Amino acid sequence: MKKHLTYEEMIKICQTINRCYLPSNEAFEDAIDDLFEKYEEDDAKRFLLQAFKKLLALVDQEIQIIEQKVAIRPTCEKGCAYCCYFPIIITKMEAKLMMAYIDSLPAAEKEDIHIHLVKYFQKNKEKLQKLCAIDFTEAPDFKEQYIVERLPCPFLDLKTNTCKVYEVRPIPCRTYLNYCSPKACADSYIPKEPFSYEFFYEYYMEALNEIVQELLYENEDIGIDYPEDAFVFDYLPNFLKSIKNI
Ligand code: SF4
Ligand code: SF4
């Protein structure tokens, strides 16, 4: 297997994926069944967090299945983080689940993330005010406007260039992969080479909604205002600031 594909080779692979791969929500539906088979009604919040992690991991697994079919492997490596300067937009429901994940960590790790976030919001106050106020529903060039300012993601550890919440990194982070030279990402703010598997978002979100609805049907307290939280989209830093009250 060749290490770096050229852009032209990547285009051909994309065409093969489009031709041969039939998107399906089957794996996500099976995952819901598996999860509820093991559901114990004593801790719905913990169950929801496990389900969230499982669905996110499933997106990675589905991507790997496609990669195996077309014999490609990402050139993305730990410590490469040019893509962690893109604006990350998620739902309030996902932001709350990411916070629940942080709350579930051992005390020292939780404290480390808290201190990191406090410093991050202090250091980047002005850029955050400016960039996280760009209306992404109205400004077609919001990604360009955001990325040229080099504002790192709140969860990027700048000493190691790694993600502090890797296990629950949102869908845009895990579905954006490069198979060409990583130099493509180093040389351009918005490189054309990386491939986006964002089509998995629909299946992941449908499954997450189904799980939340089921838990609410059972009158469980899951800390989610539904359906509002599933339909409010915002920049990740905005949610962090409001939910964590930093
Ligand atoms: S997408 Fe680009 S910047 Fe992000 S990890 Fe992969 S090679 Fe690095
Ligand atoms: S959540 Fe993690 S992977 Fe995603 S942009 Fe932030 S630091 Fe990078």
PDB file of C-alpha atoms and ligand atoms in Angstrom, residues 74-84 86 173 176-186 191 194-195, ligand 1:
ATOM      1  CA  PRO A  74      -5.058   7.936   6.344  1.00  0.00           C
ATOM      2  CA  THR A  75      -1.819   9.851   6.542  1.00  0.00           C
ATOM      3  CA  CYS A  76      -3.182  11.695   9.598  1.00  0.00           C
ATOM      4  CA  GLU A  77      -0.965  11.071  12.606  1.00  0.00           C
ATOM      5  CA  LYS A  78      -0.974  11.891  16.294  1.00  0.00           C
ATOM      6  CA  GLY A  79       0.538  15.353  16.697  1.00  0.00           C
ATOM      7  CA  CYS A  80      -0.767  16.656  13.366  1.00  0.00           C
ATOM      8  CA  ALA A  81      -3.472  19.200  14.101  1.00  0.00           C
ATOM      9  CA  TYR A  82      -3.820  21.744  11.296  1.00  0.00           C
ATOM     10  CA  CYS A  83      -7.478  20.699  11.094  1.00  0.00           C
ATOM     11  CA  CYS A  84      -8.009  21.606  14.769  1.00  0.00           C
ATOM     12  CA  PHE A  86     -11.422  24.811  11.784  1.00  0.00           C
ATOM     13  CA  CYS A 173     -13.135  15.911  13.556  1.00  0.00           C
ATOM     14  CA  TYR A 176     -12.225  14.601   7.989  1.00  0.00           C
ATOM     15  CA  LEU A 177      -9.264  12.500   6.891  1.00  0.00           C
ATOM     16  CA  ASN A 178      -6.306  12.986   4.632  1.00  0.00           C
ATOM     17  CA  TYR A 179      -4.837  10.274   2.419  1.00  0.00           C
ATOM     18  CA  CYS A 180      -2.456  12.541   0.545  1.00  0.00           C
ATOM     19  CA  SER A 181       0.644  14.152   1.974  1.00  0.00           C
ATOM     20  CA  PRO A 182       0.086  15.886   5.335  1.00  0.00           C
ATOM     21  CA  LYS A 183       1.971  18.759   3.699  1.00  0.00           C
ATOM     22  CA  ALA A 184      -1.330  19.554   1.955  1.00  0.00           C
ATOM     23  CA  CYS A 185      -2.776  20.528   5.336  1.00  0.00           C
ATOM     24  CA  ALA A 186       0.388  22.382   6.349  1.00  0.00           C
ATOM     25  CA  PRO A 191      -6.724  22.117   1.504  1.00  0.00           C
ATOM     26  CA  PRO A 194      -8.731  15.658   2.624  1.00  0.00           C
ATOM     27  CA  PHE A 195     -11.839  13.521   2.262  1.00  0.00           C
TER      28      PHE A 195
HETATM   29  S1  SF4 B   1      -6.624  16.095   8.223  1.00  0.00           S
HETATM   30 FE1  SF4 B   1      -4.664  17.058   7.754  1.00  0.00          FE
HETATM   31  S2  SF4 B   1      -4.258  18.349   9.541  1.00  0.00           S
HETATM   32 FE2  SF4 B   1      -5.827  16.912  10.153  1.00  0.00          FE
HETATM   33  S3  SF4 B   1      -4.675  15.227  11.126  1.00  0.00           S
HETATM   34 FE3  SF4 B   1      -5.020  14.691   8.939  1.00  0.00          FE
HETATM   35  S4  SF4 B   1      -3.159  15.368   7.881  1.00  0.00           S
HETATM   36 FE4  SF4 B   1      -3.208  16.418   9.877  1.00  0.00          FE
END
